[in-house]
């Protein structure tokens, strides 16, 4: 059986969909370690996974510097312990997951807790600015994306120089999306198996 490291960000909407997968992997006899913040321990413990805490982020919040501390804590912990695992499963919000796996020479699987992203889904949102969120409007500017990448990630932790390019182009072979094809924007542009 495999020794798996599952990595997630400390937000309920990203953790909740992974609980059933974690439970199933443990039930199938895999050794699973779940890397998460302390506040999610009680949610993850019933899965049977071993829990490693990267830091307590309750006080940090979500503003840019808080997000940088979250990503830094996840990345540094995963880099320190990751060599002993056969596979890394990461939730897409931890966009450094694929590069981390490449650095450690470990295969990765990406979990996507909403619809999948590609250039077509992003362009659809950008062509409808009145329906786009502020974040989607901001990412139209490569300079802003580069600055956000430096704020959130720092240098050298992702393959590309901006978060959007990393999410769209540095992807693992296997991506699990937690939504129906009927709700997937431009579902015809994805390779389903």
GROMACS .gro file of C-alpha atoms in nm:
model
  193
    1UNK     CA    1   0.000   0.000   0.000
    2UNK     CA    2   0.104   0.359  -0.064
    3UNK     CA    3   0.234   0.614   0.183
    4UNK     CA    4   0.041   0.930   0.084
    5UNK     CA    5   0.074   1.293   0.189
    6UNK     CA    6  -0.245   1.496   0.149
    7UNK     CA    7  -0.199   1.875   0.162
    8UNK     CA    8  -0.472   2.132   0.205
    9UNK     CA    9  -0.531   2.497   0.290
   10UNK     CA   10  -0.719   2.589   0.610
   11UNK     CA   11  -1.057   2.677   0.458
   12UNK     CA   12  -1.373   2.471   0.508
   13UNK     CA   13  -1.476   2.480   0.141
   14UNK     CA   14  -1.144   2.321   0.044
   15UNK     CA   15  -1.117   2.072   0.333
   16UNK     CA   16  -1.475   1.939   0.348
   17UNK     CA   17  -1.475   1.778   0.000
   18UNK     CA   18  -1.153   1.589   0.077
   19UNK     CA   19  -1.276   1.414   0.391
   20UNK     CA   20  -1.448   1.129   0.206
   21UNK     CA   21  -1.140   1.072  -0.012
   22UNK     CA   22  -0.914   1.063   0.293
   23UNK     CA   23  -1.148   0.815   0.464
   24UNK     CA   24  -1.161   0.591   0.157
   25UNK     CA   25  -0.782   0.587   0.113
   26UNK     CA   26  -0.734   0.485   0.478
   27UNK     CA   27  -1.012   0.222   0.451
   28UNK     CA   28  -0.831   0.073   0.149
   29UNK     CA   29  -0.519   0.027   0.359
   30UNK     CA   30  -0.308   0.322   0.249
   31UNK     CA   31  -0.102   0.511   0.504
   32UNK     CA   32  -0.230   0.867   0.480
   33UNK     CA   33  -0.086   1.177   0.642
   34UNK     CA   34  -0.299   1.490   0.619
   35UNK     CA   35  -0.111   1.821   0.638
   36UNK     CA   36  -0.350   2.088   0.771
   37UNK     CA   37  -0.383   2.356   1.039
   38UNK     CA   38  -0.476   2.270   1.399
   39UNK     CA   39  -0.830   2.405   1.370
   40UNK     CA   40  -0.920   2.116   1.132
   41UNK     CA   41  -0.785   1.834   1.350
   42UNK     CA   42  -1.130   1.731   1.477
   43UNK     CA   43  -1.265   1.714   1.120
   44UNK     CA   44  -0.977   1.504   0.989
   45UNK     CA   45  -0.921   1.267   1.285
   46UNK     CA   46  -1.229   1.051   1.208
   47UNK     CA   47  -1.082   0.966   0.865
   48UNK     CA   48  -0.806   0.764   1.033
   49UNK     CA   49  -0.532   0.974   0.872
   50UNK     CA   50  -0.223   1.080   1.063
   51UNK     CA   51  -0.237   1.458   1.107
   52UNK     CA   52   0.061   1.690   1.079
   53UNK     CA   53  -0.006   2.053   1.162
   54UNK     CA   54   0.179   2.321   0.967
   55UNK     CA   55   0.075   2.610   1.189
   56UNK     CA   56  -0.226   2.761   1.360
   57UNK     CA   57  -0.359   3.017   1.115
   58UNK     CA   58  -0.668   3.138   1.302
   59UNK     CA   59  -0.505   3.469   1.389
   60UNK     CA   60  -0.346   3.516   1.047
   61UNK     CA   61  -0.665   3.562   0.847
   62UNK     CA   62  -0.690   3.591   0.469
   63UNK     CA   63  -0.526   3.923   0.369
   64UNK     CA   64  -0.218   3.892   0.144
   65UNK     CA   65   0.040   3.864   0.421
   66UNK     CA   66  -0.175   3.611   0.603
   67UNK     CA   67  -0.204   3.404   0.287
   68UNK     CA   68   0.172   3.425   0.239
   69UNK     CA   69   0.228   3.290   0.591
   70UNK     CA   70  -0.020   3.008   0.527
   71UNK     CA   71   0.148   2.908   0.199
   72UNK     CA   72   0.494   2.939   0.352
   73UNK     CA   73   0.396   2.719   0.647
   74UNK     CA   74   0.245   2.454   0.420
   75UNK     CA   75   0.534   2.455   0.174
   76UNK     CA   76   0.815   2.445   0.432
   77UNK     CA   77   0.651   2.165   0.630
   78UNK     CA   78   0.575   1.961   0.319
   79UNK     CA   79   0.927   2.010   0.185
   80UNK     CA   80   1.074   1.899   0.518
   81UNK     CA   81   0.866   1.580   0.551
   82UNK     CA   82   0.772   1.506   0.189
   83UNK     CA   83   1.062   1.282   0.086
   84UNK     CA   84   0.924   0.986   0.280
   85UNK     CA   85   0.598   0.969   0.080
   86UNK     CA   86   0.510   0.779  -0.239
   87UNK     CA   87   0.259   1.037  -0.361
   88UNK     CA   88   0.134   1.388  -0.283
   89UNK     CA   89  -0.235   1.469  -0.312
   90UNK     CA   90  -0.300   1.842  -0.288
   91UNK     CA   91  -0.601   2.068  -0.310
   92UNK     CA   92  -0.567   2.315  -0.598
   93UNK     CA   93  -0.565   2.622  -0.371
   94UNK     CA   94  -0.219   2.506  -0.264
   95UNK     CA   95  -0.098   2.589  -0.615
   96UNK     CA   96   0.263   2.501  -0.527
   97UNK     CA   97   0.174   2.131  -0.503
   98UNK     CA   98   0.291   2.022  -0.847
   99UNK     CA   99   0.622   2.204  -0.819
  100UNK     CA  100   0.671   2.063  -0.469
  101UNK     CA  101   0.623   1.712  -0.609
  102UNK     CA  102   0.866   1.784  -0.891
  103UNK     CA  103   1.122   1.917  -0.641
  104UNK     CA  104   1.087   1.602  -0.427
  105UNK     CA  105   1.060   1.376  -0.735
  106UNK     CA  106   0.723   1.245  -0.612
  107UNK     CA  107   0.409   1.206  -0.827
  108UNK     CA  108   0.122   1.444  -0.752
  109UNK     CA  109  -0.256   1.438  -0.779
  110UNK     CA  110  -0.454   1.761  -0.770
  111UNK     CA  111  -0.800   1.786  -0.612
  112UNK     CA  112  -1.024   2.066  -0.736
  113UNK     CA  113  -1.307   2.155  -0.499
  114UNK     CA  114  -1.494   2.362  -0.757
  115UNK     CA  115  -1.498   2.367  -1.139
  116UNK     CA  116  -1.171   2.301  -1.320
  117UNK     CA  117  -0.970   2.585  -1.471
  118UNK     CA  118  -0.815   2.619  -1.812
  119UNK     CA  119  -0.757   2.906  -2.053
  120UNK     CA  120  -1.116   2.880  -2.183
  121UNK     CA  121  -1.282   2.907  -1.841
  122UNK     CA  122  -1.064   3.204  -1.747
  123UNK     CA  123  -1.126   3.382  -2.078
  124UNK     CA  124  -1.504   3.329  -2.044
  125UNK     CA  125  -1.494   3.503  -1.708
  126UNK     CA  126  -1.272   3.784  -1.835
  127UNK     CA  127  -1.497   3.848  -2.137
  128UNK     CA  128  -1.789   3.910  -1.901
  129UNK     CA  129  -1.640   4.169  -1.665
  130UNK     CA  130  -1.976   4.261  -1.515
  131UNK     CA  131  -2.010   3.898  -1.404
  132UNK     CA  132  -1.646   3.859  -1.303
  133UNK     CA  133  -1.520   3.888  -0.952
  134UNK     CA  134  -1.270   4.155  -0.855
  135UNK     CA  135  -0.999   3.887  -0.838
  136UNK     CA  136  -1.062   3.783  -1.199
  137UNK     CA  137  -1.038   4.145  -1.308
  138UNK     CA  138  -0.710   4.186  -1.123
  139UNK     CA  139  -0.552   3.879  -1.282
  140UNK     CA  140  -0.591   4.025  -1.629
  141UNK     CA  141  -0.280   4.230  -1.554
  142UNK     CA  142   0.040   4.020  -1.569
  143UNK     CA  143   0.233   4.275  -1.361
  144UNK     CA  144  -0.026   4.249  -1.083
  145UNK     CA  145  -0.014   3.867  -1.104
  146UNK     CA  146   0.365   3.874  -1.075
  147UNK     CA  147   0.343   4.103  -0.771
  148UNK     CA  148   0.077   3.881  -0.609
  149UNK     CA  149   0.296   3.578  -0.672
  150UNK     CA  150   0.586   3.743  -0.490
  151UNK     CA  151   0.354   3.835  -0.202
  152UNK     CA  152   0.186   3.492  -0.171
  153UNK     CA  153   0.473   3.265  -0.266
  154UNK     CA  154   0.810   3.437  -0.273
  155UNK     CA  155   1.076   3.336  -0.523
  156UNK     CA  156   1.156   2.988  -0.651
  157UNK     CA  157   0.864   2.783  -0.517
  158UNK     CA  158   0.668   2.759  -0.841
  159UNK     CA  159   0.774   2.684  -1.196
  160UNK     CA  160   0.615   2.992  -1.352
  161UNK     CA  161   0.641   3.357  -1.255
  162UNK     CA  162   0.273   3.404  -1.178
  163UNK     CA  163   0.002   3.213  -0.997
  164UNK     CA  164  -0.240   3.199  -1.291
  165UNK     CA  165   0.015   3.045  -1.527
  166UNK     CA  166   0.110   2.795  -1.255
  167UNK     CA  167  -0.252   2.687  -1.205
  168UNK     CA  168  -0.318   2.661  -1.580
  169UNK     CA  169   0.007   2.512  -1.707
  170UNK     CA  170   0.197   2.328  -1.434
  171UNK     CA  171  -0.061   2.057  -1.373
  172UNK     CA  172  -0.028   1.693  -1.273
  173UNK     CA  173  -0.144   1.411  -1.498
  174UNK     CA  174  -0.433   1.327  -1.265
  175UNK     CA  175  -0.680   1.593  -1.151
  176UNK     CA  176  -0.997   1.506  -0.959
  177UNK     CA  177  -1.276   1.763  -0.991
  178UNK     CA  178  -1.560   1.762  -0.737
  179UNK     CA  179  -1.834   1.887  -0.966
  180UNK     CA  180  -2.054   1.742  -1.237
  181UNK     CA  181  -1.967   1.784  -1.606
  182UNK     CA  182  -2.303   1.959  -1.638
  183UNK     CA  183  -2.177   2.241  -1.418
  184UNK     CA  184  -1.827   2.258  -1.566
  185UNK     CA  185  -1.766   2.568  -1.779
  186UNK     CA  186  -1.636   2.460  -2.122
  187UNK     CA  187  -1.651   2.093  -2.025
  188UNK     CA  188  -1.574   1.996  -2.386
  189UNK     CA  189  -1.224   2.143  -2.345
  190UNK     CA  190  -1.121   1.894  -2.075
  191UNK     CA  191  -0.989   1.540  -2.114
  192UNK     CA  192  -1.220   1.315  -1.910
  193UNK     CA  193  -1.138   0.959  -1.822
   0.00000   0.00000   0.00000
